[in-house]
mmCIF file of C-alpha atoms and ligand atoms in Angstrom:
data_model
loop_
_atom_site.group_PDB
_atom_site.id
_atom_site.type_symbol
_atom_site.label_atom_id
_atom_site.label_comp_id
_atom_site.label_asym_id
_atom_site.label_seq_id
_atom_site.Cartn_x
_atom_site.Cartn_y
_atom_site.Cartn_z
ATOM 1 C CA MET A 1 -33.068 -57.556 69.219
ATOM 2 C CA ALA A 2 -29.249 -56.112 69.307
ATOM 3 C CA VAL A 3 -28.929 -52.391 70.337
ATOM 4 C CA ASN A 4 -27.712 -49.629 68.155
ATOM 5 C CA ILE A 5 -24.769 -48.144 69.755
ATOM 6 C CA ILE A 6 -24.776 -44.568 68.347
ATOM 7 C CA ASP A 7 -21.345 -43.713 66.840
ATOM 8 C CA GLY A 8 -20.745 -40.003 67.699
ATOM 9 C CA LYS A 9 -17.547 -39.827 66.380
ATOM 10 C CA GLN A 10 -18.797 -41.182 62.743
ATOM 11 C CA LEU A 11 -21.871 -38.485 62.924
ATOM 12 C CA ALA A 12 -19.059 -35.666 63.889
ATOM 13 C CA GLU A 13 -16.633 -36.760 61.329
ATOM 14 C CA LYS A 14 -19.755 -36.055 58.539
ATOM 15 C CA ILE A 15 -20.530 -32.781 60.140
ATOM 16 C CA LYS A 16 -17.111 -31.796 60.087
ATOM 17 C CA ALA A 17 -16.616 -32.667 56.307
ATOM 18 C CA ASP A 18 -19.573 -30.066 55.912
ATOM 19 C CA VAL A 19 -17.955 -27.446 57.812
ATOM 20 C CA ARG A 20 -14.502 -28.124 55.898
ATOM 21 C CA LYS A 21 -16.608 -27.559 52.789
ATOM 22 C CA GLN A 22 -18.322 -24.494 53.917
ATOM 23 C CA VAL A 23 -14.876 -22.835 55.341
ATOM 24 C CA ASP A 24 -13.290 -23.425 51.742
ATOM 25 C CA GLU A 25 -16.454 -21.901 49.937
ATOM 26 C CA LEU A 26 -16.160 -18.798 52.284
ATOM 27 C CA ALA A 27 -12.432 -18.491 52.081
ATOM 28 C CA ALA A 28 -13.023 -18.511 48.102
ATOM 29 C CA ASP A 29 -15.192 -15.347 48.623
ATOM 30 C CA GLY A 30 -12.318 -13.766 50.952
ATOM 31 C CA VAL A 31 -14.266 -14.469 54.302
ATOM 32 C CA LYS A 32 -11.689 -15.863 56.854
ATOM 33 C CA LEU A 33 -12.869 -17.417 60.062
ATOM 34 C CA LYS A 34 -11.221 -16.906 63.434
ATOM 35 C CA LEU A 35 -12.365 -18.262 66.840
ATOM 36 C CA ALA A 36 -11.269 -16.523 69.779
ATOM 37 C CA ALA A 37 -11.490 -18.663 73.009
ATOM 38 C CA VAL A 38 -11.409 -16.616 76.250
ATOM 39 C CA MET A 39 -9.893 -18.067 79.259
ATOM 40 C CA VAL A 40 -9.399 -16.759 82.893
ATOM 41 C CA GLY A 41 -6.514 -18.423 84.736
ATOM 42 C CA GLU A 42 -5.357 -21.915 83.676
ATOM 43 C CA PRO A 43 -7.925 -24.564 84.804
ATOM 44 C CA PRO A 44 -6.090 -27.733 83.594
ATOM 45 C CA ALA A 45 -9.156 -29.303 81.799
ATOM 46 C CA SER A 46 -9.646 -25.874 79.848
ATOM 47 C CA MET A 47 -6.183 -26.303 78.903
ATOM 48 C CA VAL A 48 -6.387 -29.788 77.508
ATOM 49 C CA TYR A 49 -9.865 -28.895 75.612
ATOM 50 C CA ALA A 50 -8.139 -25.556 74.314
ATOM 51 C CA ARG A 51 -5.205 -27.722 72.695
ATOM 52 C CA SER A 52 -7.856 -30.088 71.158
ATOM 53 C CA GLN A 53 -9.801 -27.245 69.820
ATOM 54 C CA ALA A 54 -6.804 -25.413 68.472
ATOM 55 C CA LYS A 55 -6.248 -28.830 66.430
ATOM 56 C CA HIS A 56 -9.822 -29.029 65.451
ATOM 57 C CA CYS A 57 -9.759 -25.578 64.286
ATOM 58 C CA GLU A 58 -6.915 -26.089 62.178
ATOM 59 C CA ASN A 59 -7.798 -29.205 60.570
ATOM 60 C CA MET A 60 -11.002 -27.061 59.404
ATOM 61 C CA GLY A 61 -9.175 -24.008 58.146
ATOM 62 C CA ILE A 62 -10.438 -21.806 61.048
ATOM 63 C CA SER A 63 -7.955 -19.669 62.787
ATOM 64 C CA TYR A 64 -7.992 -20.049 66.394
ATOM 65 C CA GLU A 65 -6.768 -17.679 69.009
ATOM 66 C CA LEU A 66 -6.525 -18.499 72.997
ATOM 67 C CA VAL A 67 -7.009 -15.233 74.760
ATOM 68 C CA GLN A 68 -5.905 -15.745 78.141
ATOM 69 C CA LEU A 69 -6.786 -13.601 81.162
ATOM 70 C CA PRO A 70 -4.984 -13.752 84.697
ATOM 71 C CA ALA A 71 -6.792 -15.687 87.192
ATOM 72 C CA ASP A 72 -7.369 -12.558 89.357
ATOM 73 C CA SER A 73 -9.432 -10.636 86.543
ATOM 74 C CA ASN A 74 -12.673 -9.268 87.748
ATOM 75 C CA GLN A 75 -16.004 -9.102 86.173
ATOM 76 C CA ILE A 76 -15.187 -5.668 84.256
ATOM 77 C CA GLN A 77 -12.038 -6.489 82.987
ATOM 78 C CA ILE A 78 -13.031 -9.903 81.431
ATOM 79 C CA ALA A 79 -16.087 -7.922 79.878
ATOM 80 C CA GLN A 80 -13.955 -5.365 78.543
ATOM 81 C CA ARG A 81 -11.694 -8.041 76.932
ATOM 82 C CA ILE A 82 -14.992 -9.454 75.360
ATOM 83 C CA GLU A 83 -15.866 -6.106 74.168
ATOM 84 C CA GLN A 84 -12.386 -5.750 72.281
ATOM 85 C CA LEU A 85 -13.124 -9.327 70.543
ATOM 86 C CA ASN A 86 -16.802 -7.898 69.793
ATOM 87 C CA THR A 87 -15.533 -5.207 67.644
ATOM 88 C CA ASP A 88 -12.370 -7.055 66.090
ATOM 89 C CA PRO A 89 -13.358 -7.295 62.619
ATOM 90 C CA ASP A 90 -10.868 -10.309 62.223
ATOM 91 C CA ILE A 91 -12.562 -12.361 64.970
ATOM 92 C CA THR A 92 -15.771 -14.136 63.815
ATOM 93 C CA GLY A 93 -16.317 -16.466 66.740
ATOM 94 C CA ILE A 94 -16.032 -16.086 70.476
ATOM 95 C CA MET A 95 -16.283 -18.711 73.273
ATOM 96 C CA LEU A 96 -15.608 -18.614 76.843
ATOM 97 C CA HIS A 97 -13.916 -21.607 78.566
ATOM 98 C CA LEU A 98 -15.502 -22.747 81.915
ATOM 99 C CA PRO A 99 -15.213 -22.519 84.614
ATOM 100 C CA LEU A 100 -14.656 -19.072 85.519
ATOM 101 C CA PRO A 101 -12.948 -18.313 88.857
ATOM 102 C CA GLU A 102 -15.221 -18.129 92.140
ATOM 103 C CA GLY A 103 -16.967 -14.761 92.164
ATOM 104 C CA ILE A 104 -17.508 -14.248 88.551
ATOM 105 C CA ASP A 105 -21.019 -14.136 87.316
ATOM 106 C CA THR A 106 -20.792 -16.628 84.528
ATOM 107 C CA PRO A 107 -24.203 -15.799 82.887
ATOM 108 C CA ALA A 108 -23.483 -12.112 83.221
ATOM 109 C CA VAL A 109 -20.175 -12.984 81.177
ATOM 110 C CA GLN A 110 -22.102 -14.827 78.528
ATOM 111 C CA TYR A 111 -24.265 -11.580 77.980
ATOM 112 C CA CYS A 112 -21.149 -9.609 77.028
ATOM 113 C CA ILE A 113 -20.517 -11.981 73.960
ATOM 114 C CA ASN A 114 -21.993 -10.432 70.783
ATOM 115 C CA PRO A 115 -24.722 -12.901 69.654
ATOM 116 C CA PHE A 116 -23.720 -13.004 66.513
ATOM 117 C CA LYS A 117 -20.170 -14.143 67.502
ATOM 118 C CA ASP A 118 -21.361 -16.495 70.268
ATOM 119 C CA VAL A 119 -20.537 -19.799 68.783
ATOM 120 C CA GLU A 120 -21.619 -21.853 71.757
ATOM 121 C CA GLY A 121 -25.140 -20.130 71.691
ATOM 122 C CA VAL A 122 -24.948 -19.615 75.258
ATOM 123 C CA ASN A 123 -25.617 -15.732 75.395
ATOM 124 C CA PRO A 124 -29.113 -15.404 77.187
ATOM 125 C CA VAL A 125 -30.432 -14.013 73.950
ATOM 126 C CA ASN A 126 -29.377 -16.700 71.762
ATOM 127 C CA ILE A 127 -31.048 -19.367 74.357
ATOM 128 C CA GLY A 128 -34.314 -16.991 74.569
ATOM 129 C CA MET A 129 -34.432 -16.952 70.757
ATOM 130 C CA VAL A 130 -34.541 -20.765 70.844
ATOM 131 C CA PHE A 131 -37.996 -20.297 72.570
ATOM 132 C CA TYR A 132 -39.057 -18.523 69.389
ATOM 133 C CA GLY A 133 -37.743 -21.112 66.946
ATOM 134 C CA GLU A 134 -35.300 -18.752 65.328
ATOM 135 C CA PRO A 135 -31.853 -18.854 67.224
ATOM 136 C CA ILE A 136 -29.109 -16.771 65.764
ATOM 137 C CA ILE A 137 -26.885 -19.221 67.079
ATOM 138 C CA ALA A 138 -28.452 -22.269 69.024
ATOM 139 C CA PRO A 139 -26.692 -23.898 72.218
ATOM 140 C CA CYS A 140 -24.197 -26.247 71.038
ATOM 141 C CA THR A 141 -24.960 -29.105 73.192
ATOM 142 C CA ALA A 142 -28.652 -29.046 72.774
ATOM 143 C CA LEU A 143 -28.228 -29.111 69.212
ATOM 144 C CA ALA A 144 -25.603 -31.928 69.269
ATOM 145 C CA ALA A 145 -28.268 -34.059 71.353
ATOM 146 C CA VAL A 146 -30.738 -33.294 68.600
ATOM 147 C CA GLU A 147 -28.569 -34.310 65.751
ATOM 148 C CA THR A 148 -27.711 -37.491 67.414
ATOM 149 C CA ILE A 149 -31.328 -38.397 68.041
ATOM 150 C CA ARG A 150 -32.056 -37.519 64.349
ATOM 151 C CA SER A 151 -28.987 -39.661 62.934
ATOM 152 C CA THR A 152 -31.044 -42.728 64.405
ATOM 153 C CA GLY A 153 -34.038 -41.880 61.972
ATOM 154 C CA MET A 154 -36.410 -41.629 64.993
ATOM 155 C CA GLU A 155 -39.781 -40.010 64.251
ATOM 156 C CA LEU A 156 -40.017 -37.026 66.617
ATOM 157 C CA ARG A 157 -43.323 -36.296 66.135
ATOM 158 C CA GLY A 158 -45.744 -37.655 68.687
ATOM 159 C CA THR A 159 -42.872 -39.295 70.577
ATOM 160 C CA GLU A 160 -43.171 -39.781 74.182
ATOM 161 C CA ALA A 161 -39.870 -37.996 75.397
ATOM 162 C CA VAL A 162 -38.367 -37.517 78.760
ATOM 163 C CA VAL A 163 -35.695 -35.003 79.605
ATOM 164 C CA VAL A 164 -33.594 -35.423 82.789
ATOM 165 C CA GLY A 165 -31.705 -31.951 83.884
ATOM 166 C CA GLN A 166 -33.169 -28.753 83.103
ATOM 167 C CA SER A 167 -29.930 -26.190 82.745
ATOM 168 C CA PRO A 168 -30.415 -23.137 80.690
ATOM 169 C CA VAL A 169 -27.763 -24.050 77.997
ATOM 170 C CA VAL A 170 -28.300 -27.984 77.870
ATOM 171 C CA GLY A 171 -31.641 -29.694 79.173
ATOM 172 C CA LEU A 172 -33.851 -26.693 78.963
ATOM 173 C CA PRO A 173 -33.050 -26.125 75.107
ATOM 174 C CA ILE A 174 -32.955 -29.833 74.437
ATOM 175 C CA SER A 175 -36.741 -30.260 75.740
ATOM 176 C CA VAL A 176 -37.878 -26.797 73.715
ATOM 177 C CA PHE A 177 -36.238 -28.183 70.545
ATOM 178 C CA LEU A 178 -38.248 -31.698 71.259
ATOM 179 C CA ILE A 179 -41.396 -29.704 71.772
ATOM 180 C CA GLN A 180 -40.807 -27.646 68.446
ATOM 181 C CA ASN A 181 -40.651 -31.184 66.649
ATOM 182 C CA PHE A 182 -43.781 -32.397 68.047
ATOM 183 C CA ALA A 183 -42.719 -34.797 70.669
ATOM 184 C CA THR A 184 -44.653 -34.787 73.744
ATOM 185 C CA VAL A 185 -42.090 -33.687 76.466
ATOM 186 C CA THR A 186 -41.795 -34.234 80.332
ATOM 187 C CA ALA A 187 -39.002 -32.535 82.005
ATOM 188 C CA CYS A 188 -37.468 -34.182 85.203
ATOM 189 C CA HIS A 189 -35.145 -32.300 87.546
ATOM 190 C CA ILE A 190 -33.951 -32.208 90.864
ATOM 191 C CA ALA A 191 -37.526 -31.898 92.420
ATOM 192 C CA THR A 192 -38.965 -34.936 90.470
ATOM 193 C CA VAL A 193 -40.302 -37.290 92.864
ATOM 194 C CA ASP A 194 -40.505 -40.450 91.309
ATOM 195 C CA LEU A 195 -38.075 -40.471 88.476
ATOM 196 C CA GLN A 196 -38.240 -43.926 87.469
ATOM 197 C CA ALA A 197 -42.334 -43.391 86.899
ATOM 198 C CA HIS A 198 -41.606 -40.871 84.244
ATOM 199 C CA THR A 199 -38.463 -42.365 82.532
ATOM 200 C CA ARG A 200 -40.084 -45.794 82.284
ATOM 201 C CA LYS A 201 -42.747 -44.204 79.956
ATOM 202 C CA ALA A 202 -40.033 -42.655 77.480
ATOM 203 C CA ASP A 203 -39.697 -43.907 74.099
ATOM 204 C CA LEU A 204 -36.838 -41.461 73.978
ATOM 205 C CA LEU A 205 -34.982 -40.657 77.124
ATOM 206 C CA ILE A 206 -32.443 -37.899 77.227
ATOM 207 C CA VAL A 207 -30.062 -37.306 80.430
ATOM 208 C CA ALA A 208 -28.182 -34.033 81.014
ATOM 209 C CA VAL A 209 -27.367 -34.285 84.733
ATOM 210 C CA GLY A 210 -23.768 -34.988 85.659
ATOM 211 C CA LYS A 211 -24.457 -37.890 87.733
ATOM 212 C CA ALA A 212 -22.946 -41.238 87.065
ATOM 213 C CA GLY A 213 -25.204 -44.341 87.464
ATOM 214 C CA LEU A 214 -28.292 -42.013 87.800
ATOM 215 C CA ILE A 215 -30.195 -44.157 84.964
ATOM 216 C CA THR A 216 -30.324 -47.810 85.704
ATOM 217 C CA ALA A 217 -32.083 -50.553 83.427
ATOM 218 C CA ASP A 218 -35.075 -50.073 86.016
ATOM 219 C CA HIS A 219 -35.435 -46.680 84.531
ATOM 220 C CA VAL A 220 -35.847 -47.546 81.114
ATOM 221 C CA LYS A 221 -38.795 -48.701 78.820
ATOM 222 C CA PRO A 222 -37.833 -51.634 76.824
ATOM 223 C CA GLY A 223 -37.042 -50.660 73.389
ATOM 224 C CA ALA A 224 -36.211 -46.885 74.186
ATOM 225 C CA VAL A 225 -33.649 -44.656 72.425
ATOM 226 C CA ILE A 226 -31.341 -43.287 74.903
ATOM 227 C CA ILE A 227 -29.125 -40.186 74.757
ATOM 228 C CA ASP A 228 -26.803 -39.798 77.452
ATOM 229 C CA VAL A 229 -25.095 -36.393 77.532
ATOM 230 C CA GLY A 230 -23.599 -36.453 81.138
ATOM 231 C CA ILE A 231 -19.750 -36.436 81.394
ATOM 232 C CA ASN A 232 -18.379 -37.698 84.781
ATOM 233 C CA ARG A 233 -15.022 -38.707 85.897
ATOM 234 C CA ILE A 234 -15.195 -41.659 88.312
ATOM 235 C CA LYS A 235 -12.512 -43.753 90.145
ATOM 236 C CA THR A 236 -12.539 -47.443 89.325
ATOM 237 C CA THR A 237 -10.528 -50.526 89.489
ATOM 238 C CA ASP A 238 -8.616 -52.045 86.673
ATOM 239 C CA ALA A 239 -8.046 -55.898 85.826
ATOM 240 C CA ASP A 240 -4.673 -55.563 87.861
ATOM 241 C CA GLY A 241 -6.600 -54.072 90.996
ATOM 242 C CA ASN A 242 -4.996 -50.621 90.615
ATOM 243 C CA THR A 243 -7.408 -47.413 91.257
ATOM 244 C CA VAL A 244 -7.903 -45.725 87.761
ATOM 245 C CA SER A 245 -9.999 -42.636 86.482
ATOM 246 C CA LYS A 246 -12.576 -43.252 83.859
ATOM 247 C CA THR A 247 -15.123 -41.176 82.010
ATOM 248 C CA VAL A 248 -18.730 -42.161 82.095
ATOM 249 C CA GLY A 249 -22.143 -40.605 81.356
ATOM 250 C CA ASP A 250 -25.296 -40.592 83.490
ATOM 251 C CA VAL A 251 -26.601 -43.657 82.432
ATOM 252 C CA ASP A 252 -25.475 -47.259 83.585
ATOM 253 C CA PHE A 253 -24.354 -48.170 79.905
ATOM 254 C CA ASP A 254 -23.773 -52.144 80.141
ATOM 255 C CA ALA A 255 -27.155 -52.551 81.978
ATOM 256 C CA VAL A 256 -29.130 -50.153 79.966
ATOM 257 C CA SER A 257 -28.149 -51.393 76.370
ATOM 258 C CA LYS A 258 -29.613 -54.438 77.121
ATOM 259 C CA VAL A 259 -32.877 -52.926 77.411
ATOM 260 C CA ALA A 260 -32.699 -50.091 75.088
ATOM 261 C CA SER A 261 -32.949 -50.167 71.276
ATOM 262 C CA ALA A 262 -30.331 -47.333 70.947
ATOM 263 C CA ILE A 263 -27.929 -45.664 73.099
ATOM 264 C CA THR A 264 -25.200 -43.249 72.936
ATOM 265 C CA PRO A 265 -21.933 -44.297 74.745
ATOM 266 C CA VAL A 266 -19.568 -41.976 76.909
ATOM 267 C CA PRO A 267 -17.342 -41.262 75.799
ATOM 268 C CA GLY A 268 -17.792 -41.372 71.915
ATOM 269 C CA GLY A 269 -21.434 -40.258 71.812
ATOM 270 C CA VAL A 270 -22.766 -36.602 72.229
ATOM 271 C CA GLY A 271 -19.494 -35.246 73.230
ATOM 272 C CA PRO A 272 -17.723 -35.584 69.652
ATOM 273 C CA VAL A 273 -20.784 -34.090 68.212
ATOM 274 C CA THR A 274 -20.801 -31.290 70.121
ATOM 275 C CA VAL A 275 -17.268 -30.282 69.106
ATOM 276 C CA ALA A 276 -18.343 -30.640 65.411
ATOM 277 C CA ILE A 277 -21.485 -28.644 66.129
ATOM 278 C CA LEU A 278 -19.321 -25.738 67.687
ATOM 279 C CA LEU A 279 -17.319 -25.829 64.282
ATOM 280 C CA ARG A 280 -20.479 -25.637 62.339
ATOM 281 C CA ASN A 281 -21.839 -22.920 64.447
ATOM 282 C CA THR A 282 -18.642 -20.969 64.321
ATOM 283 C CA VAL A 283 -19.377 -21.017 60.155
ATOM 284 C CA GLU A 284 -22.983 -20.183 60.959
ATOM 285 C CA ALA A 285 -21.685 -17.307 63.031
ATOM 286 C CA ALA A 286 -19.495 -15.654 60.088
ATOM 287 C CA ARG A 287 -22.697 -16.130 57.840
ATOM 288 C CA LYS A 288 -25.018 -14.501 59.993
ATOM 289 C CA GLN A 289 -22.572 -11.855 60.867
ATOM 290 C CA LEU A 290 -22.353 -11.342 56.911
ATOM 291 C CA THR A 291 -26.099 -11.220 56.359
ATOM 292 C CA ALA A 292 -26.141 -8.727 59.125
ATOM 293 C CA THR A 293 -23.612 -6.572 57.603
ATOM 294 C CA LYS A 294 -25.554 -6.599 54.444
ATOM 295 C CA LYS A 295 -28.916 -5.449 55.953
ATOM 296 C CA GLY A 296 -26.885 -2.581 57.775
ATOM 297 C CA LYS A 297 -27.453 -4.121 61.284
HETATM 298 P P1 NAP B 301 -25.806 -28.476 85.311
HETATM 299 O O1 NAP B 301 -25.917 -26.791 85.115
HETATM 300 O O2 NAP B 301 -25.293 -28.464 86.346
HETATM 301 O O3 NAP B 301 -27.214 -28.874 85.185
HETATM 302 C C1 NAP B 301 -27.624 -30.245 85.522
HETATM 303 C C2 NAP B 301 -29.163 -30.388 85.785
HETATM 304 O O4 NAP B 301 -29.648 -31.496 86.352
HETATM 305 C C3 NAP B 301 -29.951 -29.219 86.716
HETATM 306 O O5 NAP B 301 -31.286 -29.076 85.980
HETATM 307 C C4 NAP B 301 -30.055 -29.779 88.033
HETATM 308 O O6 NAP B 301 -30.958 -29.454 88.874
HETATM 309 C C5 NAP B 301 -30.411 -31.324 87.507
HETATM 310 N N1 NAP B 301 -30.316 -32.236 88.481
HETATM 311 C C6 NAP B 301 -29.126 -32.749 89.438
HETATM 312 N N2 NAP B 301 -29.436 -33.833 89.868
HETATM 313 C C7 NAP B 301 -30.700 -34.415 89.476
HETATM 314 C C8 NAP B 301 -31.054 -35.430 89.756
HETATM 315 N N3 NAP B 301 -30.802 -36.395 90.808
HETATM 316 N N4 NAP B 301 -32.135 -36.027 89.131
HETATM 317 C C9 NAP B 301 -32.580 -35.183 87.808
HETATM 318 N N5 NAP B 301 -31.858 -33.812 87.555
HETATM 319 C C10 NAP B 301 -31.042 -33.337 88.413
HETATM 320 O O7 NAP B 301 -25.249 -29.020 84.427
HETATM 321 P P2 NAP B 301 -25.155 -29.132 82.482
HETATM 322 O O8 NAP B 301 -24.339 -27.799 82.317
HETATM 323 O O9 NAP B 301 -26.577 -28.884 82.067
HETATM 324 O O10 NAP B 301 -24.511 -30.306 82.002
HETATM 325 C C11 NAP B 301 -25.035 -31.606 82.216
HETATM 326 C C12 NAP B 301 -24.428 -32.803 81.947
HETATM 327 O O11 NAP B 301 -23.733 -32.808 80.684
HETATM 328 C C13 NAP B 301 -22.699 -32.847 82.727
HETATM 329 O O12 NAP B 301 -22.310 -33.978 83.101
HETATM 330 C C14 NAP B 301 -21.907 -32.020 81.798
HETATM 331 O O13 NAP B 301 -20.516 -32.327 82.152
HETATM 332 C C15 NAP B 301 -22.345 -32.677 80.419
HETATM 333 N N6 NAP B 301 -22.061 -31.932 79.456
HETATM 334 C C16 NAP B 301 -21.948 -32.609 78.413
HETATM 335 C C17 NAP B 301 -21.685 -32.217 77.225
HETATM 336 C C18 NAP B 301 -21.503 -32.932 75.680
HETATM 337 O O14 NAP B 301 -20.620 -32.563 74.877
HETATM 338 N N7 NAP B 301 -21.502 -34.110 75.954
HETATM 339 C C19 NAP B 301 -21.538 -30.575 76.862
HETATM 340 C C20 NAP B 301 -22.210 -29.977 78.165
HETATM 341 C C21 NAP B 301 -22.142 -30.392 79.351
HETATM 342 P P3 NAP B 301 -30.886 -28.163 89.708
HETATM 343 O O15 NAP B 301 -30.124 -27.019 89.070
HETATM 344 O O16 NAP B 301 -32.228 -27.806 90.301
HETATM 345 O O17 NAP B 301 -29.809 -28.683 90.581
#
């Protein structure tokens, strides 16, 4: 059976078309959306990401402001700037570019973002609400992985799922979403003794670690659905023998696509869906703020 290579770009386009419609509806009601992206220093990867984000927002009709702080900013200065954005009525969404400089406590900074403006869903309050099945704004990448699975039409109820990687903002909320959809979930992590013994039982395998080549064909049950969240830059050799950089996931795509029934490529899989979900969360955040204001919260 030919493998289904899940087209994340196509799914992202569908989500963005809906976002654009919702932004226009809100604009017709006089609600303008503005996303503030906080960056400390100028990490090169964040600068590239910020430029692409600005473009995505522009295409959606969402204003975008890059809020840059000096690289030597301390925890209190970053928190104070975020507090200004929290109380600025023109700002409807806030996100934080990572990594923050060494010595800054990232979760403590994320905790400063108003949960109703936290479009990445990384405030511990938002992550915590996922456990109750009532997120205000849910973590983007976890939502993107779940949307990607849904796009395959796979029935989650009763499915044997394995999630490799259990970070609080990616792997762990993915496991929780799957449990809430009545999948039977095994969580694998750095201390898992025999990873292959677990992954080979999975009808649905989600990998969110950040280690190229972690999952080989030997880890995969024939016919399984594979969602590769990992993003890694590796050095490889091109046809002319030159060393070049390449983006890959955690899964050995060529080998695993011969065994799996469906698989996400990297790039072009979960990544573009995450970008689209961030935009959808930006709309969701504005809607939640309106509802909260009406309720007088
Ligand atoms: P992270 O915070 O570094 O977490 C990685 C997780 O994998 C941790 O739970 C870690 O356990 C576990 N782990 C490490 N080595 C392992 C191994 N050999 N076997 C099993 N588990 C292992 O990273 P993250 O933020 O969750 O991101 C995970 C990956 O997703 C990264 O490659 C990141 O770039 C990518 N990502 C992709 C998107 C997207 O849109 N596609 C978005 C966000 C992140 P310990 O903590 O115990 O070491």
